Amino acid sequence: NAGVMQNPRHLVRRRGQEARLRCSPMKGHSHVYWYRQLPEEGLKFMVYLQKENIIDESGMPKERFSAEFPKEGPSILRIQQVVRGDSAAYFCASSPNPPASKETQYFGPGTRLLVL
Amino acid sequence: QKEVEQNSGPLSVPEGAIASLNCTYSDRGSQSFFWYRQYSGKSPELIMSIYSNGDKEDGRFTAQLNKASQYVSLLIRDSQPSDSATYLCAVGTSGAGSYQLTFGKGTKLSVIP
């Protein structure tokens, strides 16, 4: 049973370019969460998605960042016009059930984004 | 603003000793509590989950929850060098159809052989 998959594992972009990060949840999981971890910082919630729906994007920066989870294919976190401050590890997590108070999230290996 | 506080460490313990990691949280409505272990450059790995007041034991790990004090702890018995990692406390809160985990910054544990 494959775990949460993310690609690419490492991504280098120059300032102003676009970054696309992909996440495939665990088999049977239909809920995806994206987190960002800056160096020496904890993980910060960005967005929670179900298939074809953004449930909660309260942690997402208002500009340049967007996320989707289409009916077919992986979830995508898109960062337009990247800046050096976007350099971080981006983790995706998935869970199987509708939101509940006892939901466990399983994390993917992360994408390390470096903006030059 | 939900907050989760942990001592950043580093916490150093000798091999075989008990390591005690602590966490406090600000949102009284939080319902689920997790400890994740994160090795340098790796992703968080779930160690323990706890939902009710009291203790929960799993092998060498014991999680303790006190909702009145808004306090969660993790004890690691017979600490091993392989336990050296950063331990992240995470608190889950649901509401308005959403669910979020709020993480602390983590406590770095070093087990000295």
Short mmCIF file of C-alpha atoms in Angstrom, two decimals, chain B:
data_model
loop_
_atom_site.label_atom_id
_atom_site.label_comp_id
_atom_site.label_asym_id
_atom_site.label_seq_id
_atom_site.Cartn_x
_atom_site.Cartn_y
_atom_site.Cartn_z
CA GLN B 1 -5.00 32.45 16.75
CA LYS B 2 -4.29 28.86 17.69
CA GLU B 3 -0.86 28.37 19.23
CA VAL B 4 1.13 25.31 20.19
CA GLU B 5 4.22 25.86 22.31
CA GLN B 6 7.17 23.55 22.80
CA ASN B 7 10.64 24.02 24.24
CA SER B 8 12.97 24.11 21.27
CA GLY B 9 15.73 22.27 23.09
CA PRO B 10 18.05 20.74 22.41
CA LEU B 11 17.15 18.20 25.04
CA SER B 12 20.03 15.86 25.73
CA VAL B 13 19.56 12.59 27.58
CA PRO B 14 21.91 9.63 28.04
CA GLU B 15 21.12 6.36 26.34
CA GLY B 16 18.71 4.30 28.43
CA ALA B 17 17.22 7.29 30.25
CA ILE B 18 13.68 8.66 30.03
CA ALA B 19 13.16 11.62 27.71
CA SER B 20 10.28 13.93 28.61
CA LEU B 21 8.84 16.26 25.97
CA ASN B 22 6.19 18.84 26.74
CA CYS B 23 3.66 20.87 24.80
CA THR B 24 0.97 23.41 25.64
CA TYR B 25 -1.81 24.63 23.40
CA SER B 26 -4.05 27.66 23.42
CA ASP B 27 -7.34 26.50 21.84
CA ARG B 28 -9.61 24.85 24.41
CA GLY B 29 -11.75 23.52 21.58
CA SER B 30 -8.95 21.28 20.33
CA GLN B 31 -10.00 17.66 20.20
CA SER B 32 -7.08 15.57 18.99
CA PHE B 33 -3.42 15.55 19.84
CA PHE B 34 -0.48 14.01 18.05
CA TRP B 35 3.23 13.55 18.39
CA TYR B 36 5.27 13.33 15.20
CA ARG B 37 8.96 12.54 14.90
CA GLN B 38 10.97 14.29 12.20
CA TYR B 39 14.50 13.36 11.30
CA SER B 40 16.58 16.07 9.65
CA GLY B 41 15.59 16.50 6.03
CA LYS B 42 12.75 14.01 6.31
CA SER B 43 8.98 14.19 6.64
CA PRO B 44 7.02 13.98 9.92
CA GLU B 45 6.26 10.44 11.06
CA LEU B 46 3.33 9.79 13.41
CA ILE B 47 4.43 8.41 16.78
CA MET B 48 1.37 8.73 19.00
CA SER B 49 -2.16 10.07 18.99
CA ILE B 50 -4.25 10.80 22.07
CA TYR B 51 -7.79 12.11 22.41
CA SER B 52 -8.83 11.62 26.07
CA ASN B 53 -7.37 12.82 29.34
CA GLY B 54 -4.87 10.46 30.88
CA ASP B 55 -2.06 8.28 29.63
CA LYS B 56 -1.70 6.22 26.48
CA GLU B 57 1.17 3.77 26.15
CA ASP B 58 2.62 2.23 22.99
CA GLY B 59 5.87 0.36 23.45
CA ARG B 60 8.51 2.72 24.80
CA PHE B 61 6.29 5.76 24.22
CA THR B 62 3.69 7.19 26.60
CA ALA B 63 1.56 10.19 25.72
CA GLN B 64 -0.17 12.14 28.46
CA LEU B 65 -3.03 14.59 28.00
CA ASN B 66 -4.50 17.07 30.47
CA LYS B 67 -7.18 19.14 28.77
CA ALA B 68 -7.86 21.26 31.85
CA SER B 69 -4.23 22.40 31.83
CA GLN B 70 -4.06 22.38 28.00
CA TYR B 71 -0.95 20.27 28.26
CA VAL B 72 0.33 17.27 26.32
CA SER B 73 3.52 15.35 26.96
CA LEU B 74 5.47 12.48 25.47
CA LEU B 75 7.71 10.18 27.49
CA ILE B 76 10.26 8.00 25.78
CA ARG B 77 11.57 5.22 27.98
CA ASP B 78 14.94 3.49 27.45
CA SER B 79 15.98 6.22 25.01
CA GLN B 80 18.10 5.06 22.10
CA PRO B 81 20.47 7.04 19.85
CA SER B 82 18.02 6.33 17.01
CA ASP B 83 15.43 8.40 18.91
CA SER B 84 17.53 11.50 18.24
CA ALA B 85 15.25 13.69 16.14
CA THR B 86 12.92 16.66 16.37
CA TYR B 87 9.59 15.87 18.00
CA LEU B 88 6.60 17.86 16.81
CA CYS B 89 3.47 18.32 18.88
CA ALA B 90 0.35 18.78 16.75
CA VAL B 91 -3.14 19.75 17.86
CA GLY B 92 -6.22 19.05 15.74
CA THR B 93 -9.27 21.29 15.67
CA SER B 94 -12.38 20.83 13.58
CA GLY B 95 -15.13 23.30 12.84
CA ALA B 96 -17.15 24.84 10.02
CA GLY B 97 -16.59 21.74 7.91
CA SER B 98 -12.84 22.03 8.12
CA TYR B 99 -10.07 20.37 10.09
CA GLN B 100 -6.59 21.66 10.77
CA LEU B 101 -3.48 20.51 12.55
CA THR B 102 -1.53 23.24 14.33
CA PHE B 103 2.08 22.31 14.96
CA GLY B 104 4.57 23.47 17.51
CA LYS B 105 8.07 24.33 16.33
CA GLY B 106 9.38 21.07 17.73
CA THR B 107 11.80 19.93 20.42
CA LYS B 108 15.15 18.62 19.27
CA LEU B 109 16.11 15.50 21.21
CA SER B 110 19.65 14.19 21.35
CA VAL B 111 20.29 10.79 22.93
CA ILE B 112 23.93 10.45 23.93
CA PRO B 113 25.42 6.94 23.65
#
